[in-house]
Amino acid sequence: MNAAQSPDAIRNARESAAPGTRFALPLIVLHWLIALCIISMLGIGLYMVGLPKGLPFKATVINFHKSLGLTVFLLVLIRIMVRMAYGRPPLPPMQTWQRAAASTTQALLYVCMVGMPLTGYLGSSFNKYGTRFWGIDLPKWGWEDAQLRHLFFTAHEVIAWTMIVLIALHFAGAMKHQFIDRDGLLRRMLP
């Protein structure tokens, strides 16, 4: 019996082909597109805060960061609507604490994906520069106020570090399911 005919291979093929065991294609595409954008955003954010003030290139990087962040925000809103329309496949059997950890991590990731761009936009609304979305000036929701700007940008930074931890947990959980549990969980989100 070769590997392709082993009971595990047959079960895995059946699971990956069975209806209701995978996320809908629009959710898969949005998941990976948003993941790529968020990882890029976090990298750009960490890079740009280290740039010296007054460097002309810094303004370009910051405006790109803002535009990409608001694009991610729109993609997340679309993803939430698509997820409500399509639902999600059931989780494989797992311990209660694992199910709770997965649900909590996922919920917190959604909170961060919405909170990050909102706090960034609000922080920018309380400075003199405002926000440009791919070259278009967006309305400011505030006035020039250093304390409010600091409050929102501090929240933005805390959410960023929280998101980094949550992404690491999400990735570690996916790898555990793939290589230790071998329960096919990762296949649900692969194209």
CSV table of C-alpha atoms in Angstrom, one decimal:
chain,number,residue,atom,x,y,z
A,1,MET,CA,0.0,0.0,0.0
A,2,ASN,CA,1.6,3.3,-1.0
A,3,ALA,CA,1.2,6.6,0.9
A,4,ALA,CA,-1.6,7.8,-1.4
A,5,GLN,CA,-3.7,4.8,-0.4
A,6,SER,CA,-3.0,5.0,3.3
A,7,PRO,CA,-6.1,5.4,5.6
A,8,ASP,CA,-4.8,8.8,6.7
A,9,ALA,CA,-4.4,10.0,3.1
A,10,ILE,CA,-7.9,8.7,2.2
A,11,ARG,CA,-9.4,10.4,5.2
A,12,ASN,CA,-7.5,13.7,4.5
A,13,ALA,CA,-8.7,13.7,0.9
A,14,ARG,CA,-12.3,13.0,2.0
A,15,GLU,CA,-12.1,15.9,4.6
A,16,SER,CA,-10.7,18.4,2.1
A,17,ALA,CA,-13.3,17.5,-0.5
A,18,ALA,CA,-16.3,17.3,1.8
A,19,PRO,CA,-18.7,20.2,1.6
A,20,GLY,CA,-18.8,22.4,4.7
A,21,THR,CA,-15.2,21.6,5.8
A,22,ARG,CA,-13.5,24.5,4.1
A,23,PHE,CA,-14.0,28.3,4.2
A,24,ALA,CA,-15.7,29.8,1.1
A,25,LEU,CA,-13.2,31.0,-1.5
A,26,PRO,CA,-13.9,34.7,-0.9
A,27,LEU,CA,-13.1,34.3,2.8
A,28,ILE,CA,-9.9,32.4,1.9
A,29,VAL,CA,-8.8,35.2,-0.5
A,30,LEU,CA,-9.6,37.9,2.0
A,31,HIS,CA,-7.9,36.1,4.9
A,32,TRP,CA,-4.6,35.8,3.1
A,33,LEU,CA,-4.8,39.3,1.5
A,34,ILE,CA,-5.5,40.9,4.8
A,35,ALA,CA,-2.8,38.8,6.6
A,36,LEU,CA,-0.2,40.0,4.0
A,37,CYS,CA,-1.3,43.6,4.3
A,38,ILE,CA,-1.3,43.5,8.1
A,39,ILE,CA,2.1,42.0,8.4
A,40,SER,CA,3.3,44.6,5.9
A,41,MET,CA,1.6,47.4,7.9
A,42,LEU,CA,3.2,46.2,11.1
A,43,GLY,CA,6.6,46.1,9.5
A,44,ILE,CA,6.2,49.6,7.9
A,45,GLY,CA,4.9,51.0,11.2
A,46,LEU,CA,7.9,49.7,13.2
A,47,TYR,CA,10.2,51.0,10.5
A,48,MET,CA,8.7,54.5,10.2
A,49,VAL,CA,8.7,55.2,13.9
A,50,GLY,CA,12.5,54.9,13.8
A,51,LEU,CA,13.0,57.4,11.0
A,52,PRO,CA,14.3,60.8,12.1
A,53,LYS,CA,11.9,63.7,12.2
A,54,GLY,CA,12.1,66.1,9.2
A,55,LEU,CA,13.2,63.4,6.8
A,56,PRO,CA,11.1,64.0,3.6
A,57,PHE,CA,10.9,60.3,2.9
A,58,LYS,CA,9.2,59.8,6.3
A,59,ALA,CA,6.1,61.7,5.2
A,60,THR,CA,5.8,59.4,2.2
A,61,VAL,CA,6.1,56.3,4.3
A,62,ILE,CA,3.6,57.6,6.8
A,63,ASN,CA,1.1,58.5,4.1
A,64,PHE,CA,1.5,55.1,2.5
A,65,HIS,CA,1.0,53.5,5.9
A,66,LYS,CA,-2.2,55.4,6.4
A,67,SER,CA,-3.6,54.6,3.0
A,68,LEU,CA,-2.7,50.9,3.3
A,69,GLY,CA,-4.2,50.9,6.8
A,70,LEU,CA,-7.5,52.3,5.7
A,71,THR,CA,-7.5,49.9,2.8
A,72,VAL,CA,-7.1,47.0,5.2
A,73,PHE,CA,-9.9,48.5,7.3
A,74,LEU,CA,-12.2,48.4,4.3
A,75,LEU,CA,-11.1,44.8,3.5
A,76,VAL,CA,-11.8,43.8,7.1
A,77,LEU,CA,-15.3,45.3,6.9
A,78,ILE,CA,-15.9,43.4,3.7
A,79,ARG,CA,-14.6,40.2,5.3
A,80,ILE,CA,-16.9,40.6,8.2
A,81,MET,CA,-19.9,40.9,5.9
A,82,VAL,CA,-18.8,38.0,3.7
A,83,ARG,CA,-18.2,35.9,6.9
A,84,MET,CA,-21.8,36.7,8.0
A,85,ALA,CA,-23.1,35.6,4.6
A,86,TYR,CA,-21.1,32.4,4.3
A,87,GLY,CA,-20.5,31.4,7.9
A,88,ARG,CA,-17.6,29.2,8.7
A,89,PRO,CA,-17.0,25.4,8.7
A,90,PRO,CA,-17.2,23.7,12.1
A,91,LEU,CA,-14.0,23.2,14.0
A,92,PRO,CA,-12.6,19.7,14.3
A,93,PRO,CA,-13.0,17.9,17.6
A,94,MET,CA,-10.7,19.6,20.2
A,95,GLN,CA,-10.6,20.2,23.9
A,96,THR,CA,-12.8,22.9,25.4
A,97,TRP,CA,-9.9,25.1,26.4
A,98,GLN,CA,-8.5,24.9,22.8
A,99,ARG,CA,-11.8,25.9,21.3
A,100,ALA,CA,-12.1,28.8,23.8
A,101,ALA,CA,-8.5,29.9,23.1
A,102,ALA,CA,-9.1,29.8,19.3
A,103,SER,CA,-12.4,31.8,19.6
A,104,THR,CA,-10.9,34.4,22.0
A,105,THR,CA,-7.8,34.9,19.8
A,106,GLN,CA,-9.9,35.2,16.7
A,107,ALA,CA,-12.3,37.7,18.3
A,108,LEU,CA,-9.4,39.8,19.6
A,109,LEU,CA,-7.8,39.8,16.2
A,110,TYR,CA,-11.1,41.2,14.8
A,111,VAL,CA,-11.2,43.9,17.5
A,112,CYS,CA,-7.6,44.8,16.7
A,113,MET,CA,-8.2,44.8,12.9
A,114,VAL,CA,-11.0,47.4,13.5
A,115,GLY,CA,-9.3,49.3,16.3
A,116,MET,CA,-6.0,49.8,14.7
A,117,PRO,CA,-7.2,51.9,11.7
A,118,LEU,CA,-9.7,53.8,13.8
A,119,THR,CA,-7.1,54.8,16.4
A,120,GLY,CA,-4.7,55.7,13.7
A,121,TYR,CA,-7.3,57.8,11.8
A,122,LEU,CA,-8.4,59.5,15.0
A,123,GLY,CA,-4.8,60.2,16.0
A,124,SER,CA,-4.2,61.8,12.6
A,125,SER,CA,-7.4,63.8,13.0
A,126,PHE,CA,-5.9,65.6,16.0
A,127,ASN,CA,-2.7,66.8,14.2
A,128,LYS,CA,-2.2,69.4,11.6
A,129,TYR,CA,-1.5,66.8,8.8
A,130,GLY,CA,-4.7,64.8,8.8
A,131,THR,CA,-5.0,61.7,6.6
A,132,ARG,CA,-4.7,61.2,2.9
A,133,PHE,CA,-6.2,58.1,1.4
A,134,TRP,CA,-4.2,57.3,-1.7
A,135,GLY,CA,-3.7,61.0,-2.3
A,136,ILE,CA,-7.2,62.1,-1.3
A,137,ASP,CA,-7.5,64.3,1.8
A,138,LEU,CA,-10.0,62.8,4.2
A,139,PRO,CA,-12.1,64.9,6.6
A,140,LYS,CA,-10.6,65.4,10.0
A,141,TRP,CA,-12.7,64.2,13.0
A,142,GLY,CA,-10.9,66.6,15.3
A,143,TRP,CA,-8.8,69.6,15.8
A,144,GLU,CA,-5.1,70.1,16.5
A,145,ASP,CA,-4.7,68.7,20.1
A,146,ALA,CA,-1.4,67.1,21.3
A,147,GLN,CA,-3.0,65.3,24.2
A,148,LEU,CA,-5.7,63.6,22.2
A,149,ARG,CA,-3.3,62.8,19.4
A,150,HIS,CA,-1.0,61.2,22.0
A,151,LEU,CA,-3.9,59.2,23.5
A,152,PHE,CA,-5.0,57.8,20.1
A,153,PHE,CA,-1.5,57.0,18.9
A,154,THR,CA,-0.6,55.3,22.2
A,155,ALA,CA,-3.7,53.2,21.8
A,156,HIS,CA,-2.7,52.5,18.2
A,157,GLU,CA,0.7,51.3,19.4
A,158,VAL,CA,-0.7,49.1,22.1
A,159,ILE,CA,-3.1,47.5,19.6
A,160,ALA,CA,-0.1,47.0,17.3
A,161,TRP,CA,1.9,45.1,19.9
A,162,THR,CA,-1.3,43.2,20.9
A,163,MET,CA,-1.9,42.2,17.3
A,164,ILE,CA,1.7,41.0,17.0
A,165,VAL,CA,1.2,38.7,20.0
A,166,LEU,CA,-2.2,37.5,18.7
A,167,ILE,CA,-0.8,36.8,15.2
A,168,ALA,CA,2.0,34.7,16.8
A,169,LEU,CA,-0.6,32.8,18.8
A,170,HIS,CA,-2.8,32.3,15.7
A,171,PHE,CA,0.2,31.0,13.7
A,172,ALA,CA,1.4,28.8,16.5
A,173,GLY,CA,-2.1,27.3,16.9
A,174,ALA,CA,-2.3,26.7,13.1
A,175,MET,CA,1.1,24.9,13.2
A,176,LYS,CA,0.1,22.8,16.2
A,177,HIS,CA,-3.0,21.6,14.4
A,178,GLN,CA,-1.1,21.0,11.2
A,179,PHE,CA,2.0,19.2,12.5
A,180,ILE,CA,1.0,17.8,16.0
A,181,ASP,CA,-2.7,17.2,15.9
A,182,ARG,CA,-2.8,16.6,12.1
A,183,ASP,CA,-6.6,17.3,12.1
A,184,GLY,CA,-6.8,19.1,8.8
A,185,LEU,CA,-7.7,22.5,10.4
A,186,LEU,CA,-5.2,24.4,8.2
A,187,ARG,CA,-6.7,23.0,5.0
A,188,ARG,CA,-9.9,24.9,5.7
A,189,MET,CA,-8.1,28.2,4.9
A,190,LEU,CA,-5.9,27.1,2.1
A,191,PRO,CA,-6.8,27.8,-1.5
